PDB file of C-alpha atoms in Angstrom:
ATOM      1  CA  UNK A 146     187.831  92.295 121.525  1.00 45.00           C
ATOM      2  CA  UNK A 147     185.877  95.289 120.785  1.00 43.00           C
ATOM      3  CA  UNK A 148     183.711  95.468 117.190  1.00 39.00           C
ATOM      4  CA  UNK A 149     185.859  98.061 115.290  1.00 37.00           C
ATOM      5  CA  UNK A 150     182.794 100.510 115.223  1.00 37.00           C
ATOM      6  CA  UNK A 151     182.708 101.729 118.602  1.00 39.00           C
ATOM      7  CA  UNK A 152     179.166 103.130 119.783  1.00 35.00           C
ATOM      8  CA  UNK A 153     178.330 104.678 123.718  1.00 39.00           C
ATOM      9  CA  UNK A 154     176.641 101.999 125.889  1.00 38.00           C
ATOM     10  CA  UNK A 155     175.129 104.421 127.549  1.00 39.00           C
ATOM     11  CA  UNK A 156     172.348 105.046 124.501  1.00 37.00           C
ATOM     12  CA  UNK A 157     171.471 101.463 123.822  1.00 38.00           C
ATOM     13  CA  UNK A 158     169.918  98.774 125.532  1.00 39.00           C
ATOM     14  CA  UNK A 159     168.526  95.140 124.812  1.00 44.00           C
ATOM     15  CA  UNK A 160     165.213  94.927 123.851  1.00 39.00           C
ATOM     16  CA  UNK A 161     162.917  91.897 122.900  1.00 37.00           C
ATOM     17  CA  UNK A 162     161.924  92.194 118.730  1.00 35.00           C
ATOM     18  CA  UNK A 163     159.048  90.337 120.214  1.00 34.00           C
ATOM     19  CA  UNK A 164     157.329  93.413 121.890  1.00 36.00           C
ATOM     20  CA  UNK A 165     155.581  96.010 119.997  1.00 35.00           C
ATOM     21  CA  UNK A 166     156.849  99.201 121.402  1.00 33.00           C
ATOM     22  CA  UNK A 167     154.301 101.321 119.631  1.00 33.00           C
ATOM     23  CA  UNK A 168     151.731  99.891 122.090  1.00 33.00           C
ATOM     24  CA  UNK A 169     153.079 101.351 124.872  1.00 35.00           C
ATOM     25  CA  UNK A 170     154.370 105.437 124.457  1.00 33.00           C
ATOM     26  CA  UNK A 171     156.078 105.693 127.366  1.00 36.00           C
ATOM     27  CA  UNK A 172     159.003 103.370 125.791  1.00 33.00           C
ATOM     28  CA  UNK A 173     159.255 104.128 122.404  1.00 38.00           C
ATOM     29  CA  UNK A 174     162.385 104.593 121.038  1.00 37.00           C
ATOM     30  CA  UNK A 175     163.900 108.090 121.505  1.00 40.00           C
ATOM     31  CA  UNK A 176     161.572 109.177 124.530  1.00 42.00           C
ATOM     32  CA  UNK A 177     162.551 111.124 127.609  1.00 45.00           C
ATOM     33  CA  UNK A 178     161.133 111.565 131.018  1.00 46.00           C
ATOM     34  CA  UNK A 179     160.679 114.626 133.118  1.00 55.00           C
ATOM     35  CA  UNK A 180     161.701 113.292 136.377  1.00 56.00           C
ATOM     36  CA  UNK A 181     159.399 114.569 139.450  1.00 65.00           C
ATOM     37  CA  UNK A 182     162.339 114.805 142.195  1.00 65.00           C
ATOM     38  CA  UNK A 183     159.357 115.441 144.951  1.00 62.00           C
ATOM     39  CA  UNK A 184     157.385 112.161 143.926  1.00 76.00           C
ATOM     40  CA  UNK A 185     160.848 109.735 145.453  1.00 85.00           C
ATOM     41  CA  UNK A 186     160.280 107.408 148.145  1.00 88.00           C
ATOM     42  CA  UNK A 187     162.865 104.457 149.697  1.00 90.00           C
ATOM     43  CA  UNK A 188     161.574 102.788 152.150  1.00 89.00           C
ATOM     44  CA  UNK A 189     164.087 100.530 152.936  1.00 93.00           C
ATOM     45  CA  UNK A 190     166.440 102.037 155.274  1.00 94.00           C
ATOM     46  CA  UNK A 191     168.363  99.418 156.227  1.00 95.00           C
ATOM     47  CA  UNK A 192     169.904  98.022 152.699  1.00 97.00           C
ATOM     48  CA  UNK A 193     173.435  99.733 151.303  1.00 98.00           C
ATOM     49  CA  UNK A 194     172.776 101.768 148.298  1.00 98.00           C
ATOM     50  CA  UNK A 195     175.435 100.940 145.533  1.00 98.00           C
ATOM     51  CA  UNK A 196     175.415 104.375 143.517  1.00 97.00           C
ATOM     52  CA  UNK A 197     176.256 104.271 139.728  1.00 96.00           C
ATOM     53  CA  UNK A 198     178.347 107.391 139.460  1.00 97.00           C
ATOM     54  CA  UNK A 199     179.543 108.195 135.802  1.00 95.00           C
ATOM     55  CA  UNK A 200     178.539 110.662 133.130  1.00 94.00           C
ATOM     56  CA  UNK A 201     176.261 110.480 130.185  1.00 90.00           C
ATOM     57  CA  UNK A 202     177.099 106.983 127.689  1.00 88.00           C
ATOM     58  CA  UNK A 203     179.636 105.564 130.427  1.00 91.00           C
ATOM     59  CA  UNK A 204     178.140 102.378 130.247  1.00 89.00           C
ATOM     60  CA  UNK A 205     175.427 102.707 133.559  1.00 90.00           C
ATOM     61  CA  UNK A 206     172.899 101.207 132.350  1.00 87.00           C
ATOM     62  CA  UNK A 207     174.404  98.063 130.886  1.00 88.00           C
ATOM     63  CA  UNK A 208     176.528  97.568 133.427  1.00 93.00           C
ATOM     64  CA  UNK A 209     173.574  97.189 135.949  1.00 93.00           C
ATOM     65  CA  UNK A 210     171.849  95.105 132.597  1.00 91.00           C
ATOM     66  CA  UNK A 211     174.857  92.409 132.988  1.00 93.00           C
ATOM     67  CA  UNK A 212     175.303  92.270 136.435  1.00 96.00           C
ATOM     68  CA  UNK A 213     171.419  91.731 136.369  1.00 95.00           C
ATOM     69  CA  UNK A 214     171.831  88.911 134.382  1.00 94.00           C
ATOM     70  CA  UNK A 215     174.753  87.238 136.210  1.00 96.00           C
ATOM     71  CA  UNK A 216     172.815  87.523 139.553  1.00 98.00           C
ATOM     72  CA  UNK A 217     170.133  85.819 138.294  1.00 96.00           C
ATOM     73  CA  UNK A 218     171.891  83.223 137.222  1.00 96.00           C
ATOM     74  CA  UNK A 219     173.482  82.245 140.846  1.00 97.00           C
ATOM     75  CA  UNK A 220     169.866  82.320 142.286  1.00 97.00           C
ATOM     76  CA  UNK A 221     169.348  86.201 143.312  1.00 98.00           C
ATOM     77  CA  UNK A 222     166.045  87.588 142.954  1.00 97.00           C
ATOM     78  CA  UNK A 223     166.934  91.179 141.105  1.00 97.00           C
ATOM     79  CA  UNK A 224     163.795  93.188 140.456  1.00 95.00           C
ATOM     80  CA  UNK A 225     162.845  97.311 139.894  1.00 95.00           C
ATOM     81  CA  UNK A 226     161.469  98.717 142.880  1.00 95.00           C
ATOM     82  CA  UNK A 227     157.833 100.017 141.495  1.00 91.00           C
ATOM     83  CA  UNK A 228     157.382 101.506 144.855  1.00 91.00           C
ATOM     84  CA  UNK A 229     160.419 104.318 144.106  1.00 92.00           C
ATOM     85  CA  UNK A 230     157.728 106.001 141.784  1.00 89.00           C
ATOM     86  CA  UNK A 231     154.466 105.840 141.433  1.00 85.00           C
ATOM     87  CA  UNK A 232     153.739 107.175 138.304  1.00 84.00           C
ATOM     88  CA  UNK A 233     153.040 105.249 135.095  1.00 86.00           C
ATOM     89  CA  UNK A 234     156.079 106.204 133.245  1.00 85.00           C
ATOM     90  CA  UNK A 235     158.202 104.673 135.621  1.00 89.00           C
ATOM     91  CA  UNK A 236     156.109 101.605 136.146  1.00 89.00           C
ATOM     92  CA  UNK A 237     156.660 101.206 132.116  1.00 88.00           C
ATOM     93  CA  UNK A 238     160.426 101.496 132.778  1.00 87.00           C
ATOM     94  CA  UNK A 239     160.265  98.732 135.738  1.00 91.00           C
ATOM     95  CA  UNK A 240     158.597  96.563 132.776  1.00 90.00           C
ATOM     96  CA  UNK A 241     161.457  97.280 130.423  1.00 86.00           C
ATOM     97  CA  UNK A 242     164.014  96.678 132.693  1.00 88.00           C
ATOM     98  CA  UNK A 243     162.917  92.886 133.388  1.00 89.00           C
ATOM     99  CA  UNK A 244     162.240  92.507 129.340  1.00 85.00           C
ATOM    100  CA  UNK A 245     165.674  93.836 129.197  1.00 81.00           C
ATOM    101  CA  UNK A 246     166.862  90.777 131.119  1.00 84.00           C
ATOM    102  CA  UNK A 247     165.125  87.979 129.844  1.00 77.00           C
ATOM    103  CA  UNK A 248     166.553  88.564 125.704  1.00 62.00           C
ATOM    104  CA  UNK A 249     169.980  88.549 124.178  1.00 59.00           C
ATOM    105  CA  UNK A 250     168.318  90.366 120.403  1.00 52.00           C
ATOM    106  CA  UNK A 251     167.847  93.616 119.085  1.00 39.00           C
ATOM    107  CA  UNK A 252     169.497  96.740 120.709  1.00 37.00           C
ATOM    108  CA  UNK A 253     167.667 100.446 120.312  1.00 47.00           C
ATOM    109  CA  UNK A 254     168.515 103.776 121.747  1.00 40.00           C
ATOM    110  CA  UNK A 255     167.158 105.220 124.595  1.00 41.00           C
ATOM    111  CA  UNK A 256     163.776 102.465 125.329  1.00 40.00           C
ATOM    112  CA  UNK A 257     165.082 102.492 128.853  1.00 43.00           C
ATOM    113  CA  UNK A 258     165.525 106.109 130.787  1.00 50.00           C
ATOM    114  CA  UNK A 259     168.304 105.961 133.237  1.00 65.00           C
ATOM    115  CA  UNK A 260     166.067 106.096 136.235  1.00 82.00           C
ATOM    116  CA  UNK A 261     165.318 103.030 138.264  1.00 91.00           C
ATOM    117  CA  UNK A 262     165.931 101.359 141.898  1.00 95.00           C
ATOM    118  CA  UNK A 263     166.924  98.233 141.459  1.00 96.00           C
ATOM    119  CA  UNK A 264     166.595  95.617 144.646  1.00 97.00           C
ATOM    120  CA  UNK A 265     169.234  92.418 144.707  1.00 98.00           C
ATOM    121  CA  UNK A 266     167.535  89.594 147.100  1.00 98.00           C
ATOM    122  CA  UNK A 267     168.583  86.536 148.353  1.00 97.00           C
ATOM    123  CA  UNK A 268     166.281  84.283 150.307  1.00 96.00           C
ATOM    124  CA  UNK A 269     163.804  87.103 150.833  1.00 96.00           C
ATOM    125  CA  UNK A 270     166.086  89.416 152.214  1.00 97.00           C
ATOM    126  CA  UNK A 271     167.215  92.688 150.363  1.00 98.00           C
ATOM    127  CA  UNK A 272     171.292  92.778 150.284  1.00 98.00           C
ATOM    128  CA  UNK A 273     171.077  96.185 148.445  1.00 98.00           C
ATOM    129  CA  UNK A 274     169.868  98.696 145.954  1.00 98.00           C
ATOM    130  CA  UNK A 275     171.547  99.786 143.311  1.00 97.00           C
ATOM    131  CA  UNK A 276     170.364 103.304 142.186  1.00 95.00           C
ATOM    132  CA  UNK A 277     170.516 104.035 138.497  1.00 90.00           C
ATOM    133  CA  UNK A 278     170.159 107.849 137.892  1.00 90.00           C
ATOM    134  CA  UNK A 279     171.070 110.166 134.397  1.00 89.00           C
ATOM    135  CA  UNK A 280     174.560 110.809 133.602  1.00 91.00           C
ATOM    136  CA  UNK A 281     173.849 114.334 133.986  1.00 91.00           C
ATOM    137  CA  UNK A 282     172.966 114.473 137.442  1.00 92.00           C
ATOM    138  CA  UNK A 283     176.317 113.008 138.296  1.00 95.00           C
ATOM    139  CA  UNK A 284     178.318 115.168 135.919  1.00 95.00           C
ATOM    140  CA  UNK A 285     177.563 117.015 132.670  1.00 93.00           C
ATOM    141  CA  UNK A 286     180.860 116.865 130.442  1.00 94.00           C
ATOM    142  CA  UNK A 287     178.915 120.099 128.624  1.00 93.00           C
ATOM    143  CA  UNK A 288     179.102 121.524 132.284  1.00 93.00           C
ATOM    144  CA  UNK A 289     183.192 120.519 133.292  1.00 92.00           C
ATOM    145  CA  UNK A 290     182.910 123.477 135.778  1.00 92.00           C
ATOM    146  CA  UNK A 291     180.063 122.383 137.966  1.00 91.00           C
ATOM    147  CA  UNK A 292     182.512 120.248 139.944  1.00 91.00           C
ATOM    148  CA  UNK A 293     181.185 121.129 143.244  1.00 90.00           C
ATOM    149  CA  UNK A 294     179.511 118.547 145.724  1.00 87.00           C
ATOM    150  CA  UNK A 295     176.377 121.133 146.058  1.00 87.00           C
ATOM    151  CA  UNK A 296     175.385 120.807 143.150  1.00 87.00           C
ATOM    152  CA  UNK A 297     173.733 117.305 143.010  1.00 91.00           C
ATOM    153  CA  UNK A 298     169.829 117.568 142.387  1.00 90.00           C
ATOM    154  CA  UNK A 299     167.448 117.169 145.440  1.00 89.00           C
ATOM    155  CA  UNK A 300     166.571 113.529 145.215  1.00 90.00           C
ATOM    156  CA  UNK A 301     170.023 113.056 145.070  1.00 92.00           C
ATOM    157  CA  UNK A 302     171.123 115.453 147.784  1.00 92.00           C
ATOM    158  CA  UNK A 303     168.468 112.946 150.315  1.00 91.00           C
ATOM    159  CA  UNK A 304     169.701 110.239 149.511  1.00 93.00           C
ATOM    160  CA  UNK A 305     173.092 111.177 150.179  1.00 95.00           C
ATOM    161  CA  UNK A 306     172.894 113.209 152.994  1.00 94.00           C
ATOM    162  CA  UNK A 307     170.194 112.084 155.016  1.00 93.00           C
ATOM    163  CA  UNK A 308     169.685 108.405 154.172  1.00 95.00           C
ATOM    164  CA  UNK A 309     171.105 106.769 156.719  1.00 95.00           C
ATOM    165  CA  UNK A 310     172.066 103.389 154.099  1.00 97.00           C
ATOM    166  CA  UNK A 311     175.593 102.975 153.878  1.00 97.00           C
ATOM    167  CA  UNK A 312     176.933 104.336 150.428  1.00 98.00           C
ATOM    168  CA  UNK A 313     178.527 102.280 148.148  1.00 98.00           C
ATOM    169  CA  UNK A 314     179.783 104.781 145.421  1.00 98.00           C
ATOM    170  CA  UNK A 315     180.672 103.369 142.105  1.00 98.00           C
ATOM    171  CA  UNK A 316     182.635 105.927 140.367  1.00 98.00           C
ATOM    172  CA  UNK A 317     182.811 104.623 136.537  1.00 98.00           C
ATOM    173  CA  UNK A 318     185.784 105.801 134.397  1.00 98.00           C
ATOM    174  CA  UNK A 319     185.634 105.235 130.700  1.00 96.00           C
ATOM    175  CA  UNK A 320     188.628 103.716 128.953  1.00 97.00           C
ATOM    176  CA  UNK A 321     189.450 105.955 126.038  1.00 95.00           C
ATOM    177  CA  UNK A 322     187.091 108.420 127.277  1.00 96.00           C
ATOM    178  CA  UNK A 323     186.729 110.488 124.117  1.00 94.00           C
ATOM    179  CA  UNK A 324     186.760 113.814 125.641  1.00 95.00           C
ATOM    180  CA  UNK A 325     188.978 116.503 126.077  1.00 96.00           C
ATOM    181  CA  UNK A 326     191.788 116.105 128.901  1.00 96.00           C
ATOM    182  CA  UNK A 327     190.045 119.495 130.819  1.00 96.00           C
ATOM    183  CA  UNK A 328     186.971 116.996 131.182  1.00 97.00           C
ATOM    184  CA  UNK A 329     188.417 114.001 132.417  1.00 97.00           C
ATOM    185  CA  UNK A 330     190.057 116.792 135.079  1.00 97.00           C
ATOM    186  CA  UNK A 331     186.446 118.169 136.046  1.00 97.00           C
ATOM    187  CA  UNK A 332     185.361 114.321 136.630  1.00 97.00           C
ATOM    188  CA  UNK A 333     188.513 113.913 138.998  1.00 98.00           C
ATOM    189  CA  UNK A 334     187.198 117.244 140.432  1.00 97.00           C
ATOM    190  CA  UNK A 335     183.931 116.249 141.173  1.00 96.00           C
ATOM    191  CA  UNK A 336     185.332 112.918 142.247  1.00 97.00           C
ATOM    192  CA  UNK A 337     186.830 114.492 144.444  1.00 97.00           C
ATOM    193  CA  UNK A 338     184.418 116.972 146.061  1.00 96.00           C
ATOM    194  CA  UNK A 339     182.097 113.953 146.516  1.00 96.00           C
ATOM    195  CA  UNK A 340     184.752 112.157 148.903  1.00 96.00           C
ATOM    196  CA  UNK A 341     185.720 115.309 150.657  1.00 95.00           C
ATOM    197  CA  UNK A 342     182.586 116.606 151.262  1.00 95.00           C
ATOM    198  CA  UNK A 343     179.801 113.999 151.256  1.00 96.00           C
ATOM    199  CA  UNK A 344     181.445 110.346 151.614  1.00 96.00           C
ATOM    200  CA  UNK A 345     180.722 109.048 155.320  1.00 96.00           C
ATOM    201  CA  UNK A 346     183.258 106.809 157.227  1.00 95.00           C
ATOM    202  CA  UNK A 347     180.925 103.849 156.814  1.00 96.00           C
ATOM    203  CA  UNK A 348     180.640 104.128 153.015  1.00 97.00           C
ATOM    204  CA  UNK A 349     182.543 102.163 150.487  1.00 98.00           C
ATOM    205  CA  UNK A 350     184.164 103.048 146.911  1.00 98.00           C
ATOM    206  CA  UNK A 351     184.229 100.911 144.017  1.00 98.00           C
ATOM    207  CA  UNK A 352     186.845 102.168 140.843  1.00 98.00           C
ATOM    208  CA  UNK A 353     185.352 100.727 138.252  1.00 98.00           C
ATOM    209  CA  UNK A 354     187.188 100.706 134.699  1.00 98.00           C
ATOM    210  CA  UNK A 355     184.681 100.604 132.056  1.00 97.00           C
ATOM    211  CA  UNK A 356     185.373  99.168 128.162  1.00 96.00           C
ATOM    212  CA  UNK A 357     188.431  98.191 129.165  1.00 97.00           C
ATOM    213  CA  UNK A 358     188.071  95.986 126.004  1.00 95.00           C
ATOM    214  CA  UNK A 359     188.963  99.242 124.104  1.00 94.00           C
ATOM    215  CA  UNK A 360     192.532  98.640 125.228  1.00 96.00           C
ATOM    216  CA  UNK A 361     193.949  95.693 123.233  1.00 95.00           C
ATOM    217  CA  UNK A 362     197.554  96.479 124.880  1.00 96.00           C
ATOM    218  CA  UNK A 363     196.247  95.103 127.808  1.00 97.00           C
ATOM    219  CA  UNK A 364     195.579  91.260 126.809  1.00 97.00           C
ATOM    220  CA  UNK A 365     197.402  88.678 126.868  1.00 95.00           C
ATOM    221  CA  UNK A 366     196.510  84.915 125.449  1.00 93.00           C
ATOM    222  CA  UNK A 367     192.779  86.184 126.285  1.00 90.00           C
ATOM    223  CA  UNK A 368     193.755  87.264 129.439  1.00 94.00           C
ATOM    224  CA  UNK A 369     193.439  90.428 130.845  1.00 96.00           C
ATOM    225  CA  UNK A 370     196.107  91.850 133.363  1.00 97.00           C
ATOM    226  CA  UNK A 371     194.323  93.356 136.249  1.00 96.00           C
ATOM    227  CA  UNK A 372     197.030  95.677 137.729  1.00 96.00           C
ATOM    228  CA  UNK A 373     198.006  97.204 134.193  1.00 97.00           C
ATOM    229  CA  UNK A 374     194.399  97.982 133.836  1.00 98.00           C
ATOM    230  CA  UNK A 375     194.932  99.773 137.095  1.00 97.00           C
ATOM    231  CA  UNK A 376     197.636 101.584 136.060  1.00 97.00           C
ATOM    232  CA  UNK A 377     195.873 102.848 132.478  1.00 98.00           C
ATOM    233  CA  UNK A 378     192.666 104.174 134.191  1.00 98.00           C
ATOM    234  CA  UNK A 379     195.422 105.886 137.140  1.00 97.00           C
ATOM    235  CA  UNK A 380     197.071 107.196 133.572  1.00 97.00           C
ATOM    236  CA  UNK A 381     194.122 108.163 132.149  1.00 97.00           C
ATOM    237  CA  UNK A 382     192.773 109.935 135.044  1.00 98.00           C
ATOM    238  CA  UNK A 383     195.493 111.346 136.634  1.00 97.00           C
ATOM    239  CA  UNK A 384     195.016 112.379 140.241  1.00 97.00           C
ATOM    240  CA  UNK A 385     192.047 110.349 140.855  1.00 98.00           C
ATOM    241  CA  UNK A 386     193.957 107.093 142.290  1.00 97.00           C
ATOM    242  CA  UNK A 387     195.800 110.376 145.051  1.00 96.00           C
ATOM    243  CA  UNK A 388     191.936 110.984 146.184  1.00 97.00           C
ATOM    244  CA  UNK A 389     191.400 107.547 147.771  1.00 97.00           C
ATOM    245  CA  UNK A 390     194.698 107.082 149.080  1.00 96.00           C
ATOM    246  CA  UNK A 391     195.344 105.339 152.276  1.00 94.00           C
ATOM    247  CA  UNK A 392     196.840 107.066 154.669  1.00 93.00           C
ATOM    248  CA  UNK A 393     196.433 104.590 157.767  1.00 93.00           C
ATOM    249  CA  UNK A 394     200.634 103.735 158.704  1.00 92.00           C
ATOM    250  CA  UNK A 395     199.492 100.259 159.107  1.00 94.00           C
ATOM    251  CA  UNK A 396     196.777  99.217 156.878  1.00 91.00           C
ATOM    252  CA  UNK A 397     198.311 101.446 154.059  1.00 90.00           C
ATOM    253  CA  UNK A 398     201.642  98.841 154.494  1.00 91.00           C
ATOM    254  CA  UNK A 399     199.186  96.172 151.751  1.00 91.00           C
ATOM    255  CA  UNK A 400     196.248  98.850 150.957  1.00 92.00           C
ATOM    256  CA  UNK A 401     197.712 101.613 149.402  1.00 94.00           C
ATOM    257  CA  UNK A 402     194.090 102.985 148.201  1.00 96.00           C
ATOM    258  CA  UNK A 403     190.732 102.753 149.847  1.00 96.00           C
ATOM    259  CA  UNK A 404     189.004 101.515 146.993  1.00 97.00           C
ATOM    260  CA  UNK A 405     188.476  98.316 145.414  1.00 97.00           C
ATOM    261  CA  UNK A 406     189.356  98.549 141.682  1.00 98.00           C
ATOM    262  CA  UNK A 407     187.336  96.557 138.949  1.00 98.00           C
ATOM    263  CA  UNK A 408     188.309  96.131 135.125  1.00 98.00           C
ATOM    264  CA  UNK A 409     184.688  95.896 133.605  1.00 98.00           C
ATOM    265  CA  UNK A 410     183.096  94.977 130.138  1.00 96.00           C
ATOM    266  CA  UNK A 411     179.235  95.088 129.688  1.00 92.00           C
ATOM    267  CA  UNK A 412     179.733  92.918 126.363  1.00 90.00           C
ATOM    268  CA  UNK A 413     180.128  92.924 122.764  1.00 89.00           C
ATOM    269  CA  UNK A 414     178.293  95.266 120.161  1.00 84.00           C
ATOM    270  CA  UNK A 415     178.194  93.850 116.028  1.00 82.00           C
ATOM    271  CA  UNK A 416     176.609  96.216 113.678  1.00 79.00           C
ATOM    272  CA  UNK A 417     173.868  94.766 111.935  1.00 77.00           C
ATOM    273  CA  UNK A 418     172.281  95.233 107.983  1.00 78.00           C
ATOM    274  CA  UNK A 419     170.424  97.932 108.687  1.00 76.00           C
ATOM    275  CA  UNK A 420     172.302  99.972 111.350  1.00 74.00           C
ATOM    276  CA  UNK A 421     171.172  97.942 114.143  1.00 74.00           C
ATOM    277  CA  UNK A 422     173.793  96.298 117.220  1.00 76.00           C
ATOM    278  CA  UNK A 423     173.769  92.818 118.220  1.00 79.00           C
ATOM    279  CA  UNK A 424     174.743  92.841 121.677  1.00 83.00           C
ATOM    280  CA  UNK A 425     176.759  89.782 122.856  1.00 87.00           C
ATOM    281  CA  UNK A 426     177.079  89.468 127.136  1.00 90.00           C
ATOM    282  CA  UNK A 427     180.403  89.609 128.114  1.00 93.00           C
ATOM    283  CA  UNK A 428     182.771  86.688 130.042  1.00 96.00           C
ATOM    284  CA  UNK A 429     181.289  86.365 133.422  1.00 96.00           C
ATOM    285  CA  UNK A 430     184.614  86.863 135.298  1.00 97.00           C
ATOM    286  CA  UNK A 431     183.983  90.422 134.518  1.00 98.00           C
ATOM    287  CA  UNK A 432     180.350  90.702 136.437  1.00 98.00           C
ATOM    288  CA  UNK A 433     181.473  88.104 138.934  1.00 98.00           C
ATOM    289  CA  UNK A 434     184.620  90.149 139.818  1.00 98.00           C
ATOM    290  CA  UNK A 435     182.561  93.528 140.072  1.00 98.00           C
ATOM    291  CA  UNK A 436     179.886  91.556 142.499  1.00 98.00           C
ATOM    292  CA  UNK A 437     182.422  90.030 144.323  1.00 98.00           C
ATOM    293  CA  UNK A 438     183.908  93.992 144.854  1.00 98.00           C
ATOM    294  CA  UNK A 439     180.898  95.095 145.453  1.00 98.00           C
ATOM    295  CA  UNK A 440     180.138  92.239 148.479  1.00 98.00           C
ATOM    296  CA  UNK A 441     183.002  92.980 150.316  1.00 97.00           C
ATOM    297  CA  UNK A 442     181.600  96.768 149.954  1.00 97.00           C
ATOM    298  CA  UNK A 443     178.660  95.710 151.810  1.00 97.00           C
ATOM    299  CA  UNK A 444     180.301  93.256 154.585  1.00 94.00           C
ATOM    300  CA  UNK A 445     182.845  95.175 155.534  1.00 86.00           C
TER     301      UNK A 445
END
């Protein structure tokens, strides 16, 4: 279960003690990026886009870290796309993110900016790209009111709208989100302005429950019950499950929402002499269940 001292995912990530980040300024500890929205480019037009929608320290980034690591290990190629940006900062990033992948030691805050394009390939073809983009362009919990589907930033806006990729949104709630109930009502809000007013009859919708380790209640023997999880996050976040619900008098008879739910741990965090987390991966049923979502996003 979770270490008692509970940290946000979203501000750490694995790095190798090995590599001296002092050589390199664009990934020292505790450095941000302007982002240049005009200097964009995906080429591939043909591969589904897998969006990771969630706020700031939502767990983003490691989630794409450990299903990274999984993929690898049943044979997919997973690699940054260095042809999204072309400028140097971002080329560093690329670099970090495969260090990222290949070491299990020391965790530090903020060596990896939540900006890449990450390509999953399987015998040289491209089965999709997962775009990893800031918290805040999805929704700022110090902005609850900007809720409406206009207001994503440009890059975002192109790939959205105009893209012609099928979607595959990934909407990440947070169990135990600590926030005040008003915010967790702006993130259904926005939720819902995004299905409304800019999901496309050929996209897909993952639900993915984040932490869910945070939530001892619902284990049993080591095992963790699926459809209570289910019910927490539709407890937590009340109104969201009523967005996606299926309305179709037939299929809605053994599909009662059009999404695919996923109960999802990244891993396990143990506070170090020093200050310092050790980051342990979690089970693999956890990444294996959220790819296994995820393919039937992109089949069918």
């Amino acid at each position: 279960m979770a270490d008692e001292n509970r940290i946000d995912l979203g501000d750490i990530t694995v790095t190798d003690n090995s590599d001296n980040h002092e050589d390199n300024p664009d990934i020292n500890e505790g450095t941000t990026f302007a982002i240049d929205e005009d200097d964009i480019k995906i080429g591939d037009k043909r591969a589904p886009i897998i969006m990771l929608f969630g706020p700031p320290t939502s767990g983003k980034s490691m989630t794409l870290v450990r299903l990274a690591r999984y993929l690898r290990k049943q044979g997919y190629t997973v690699k940054a796309d260095p042809t999204f940006k072309s400028d140097n900062a971002y080329k560093a990033r690329c670099d970090q993110f495969h260090k990222n992948l290949n070491t299990t030691e020391a965790l530090q805050g903020n060596a990896l900016n939540e900006f890449l394009m990450v390509k999953v390939i399987n015998h040289g073809t491209t089965v999709c790209q997962i775009l990893e983009a800031p918290g805040e362009h999805y929704f700022n919990p110090k902005k609850p009111d900007e809720v409406s589907a206009r207001n994503f930033r440009p890059y975002l806006t192109e790939i959205i709208r105009n893209l012609p990729n099928r979607k595959i949104w990934v909407f990440i709630t947070e169990a135990e989100w600590n926030v005040h109930a008003s915010v967790k009502d702006s993130y259904v809000a926005r939720i819902r302005g995004c299905k409304h007013q800019l999901l496309k009859p050929t996209d897909r919708v993952v639900m993915l429950y984040n932490k869910v380790d945070q939530k001892e209640e619902l284990f049993e023997d080591g095992h963790l019950h699926v459809s209570s999880a289910e019910n927490a996050m539709k407890d937590e976040y009340e109104g969201l499950a009523a967005v996606f619900k299926n309305t179709n008098p037939v299929t809605s008879l053994w599909r009662r929402f059009n999404y695919r739910f996923v109960p999802f741990c990244t891993g396990y965090y143990t506070k170090q002499v020093g200050g310092k987390y050790k980051y342990n991966e979690s089970e693999e049923h956890y990444p294996r269940l959220l790819w296994a979502g995820l393919m039937e996003c992109i089949k069918g």
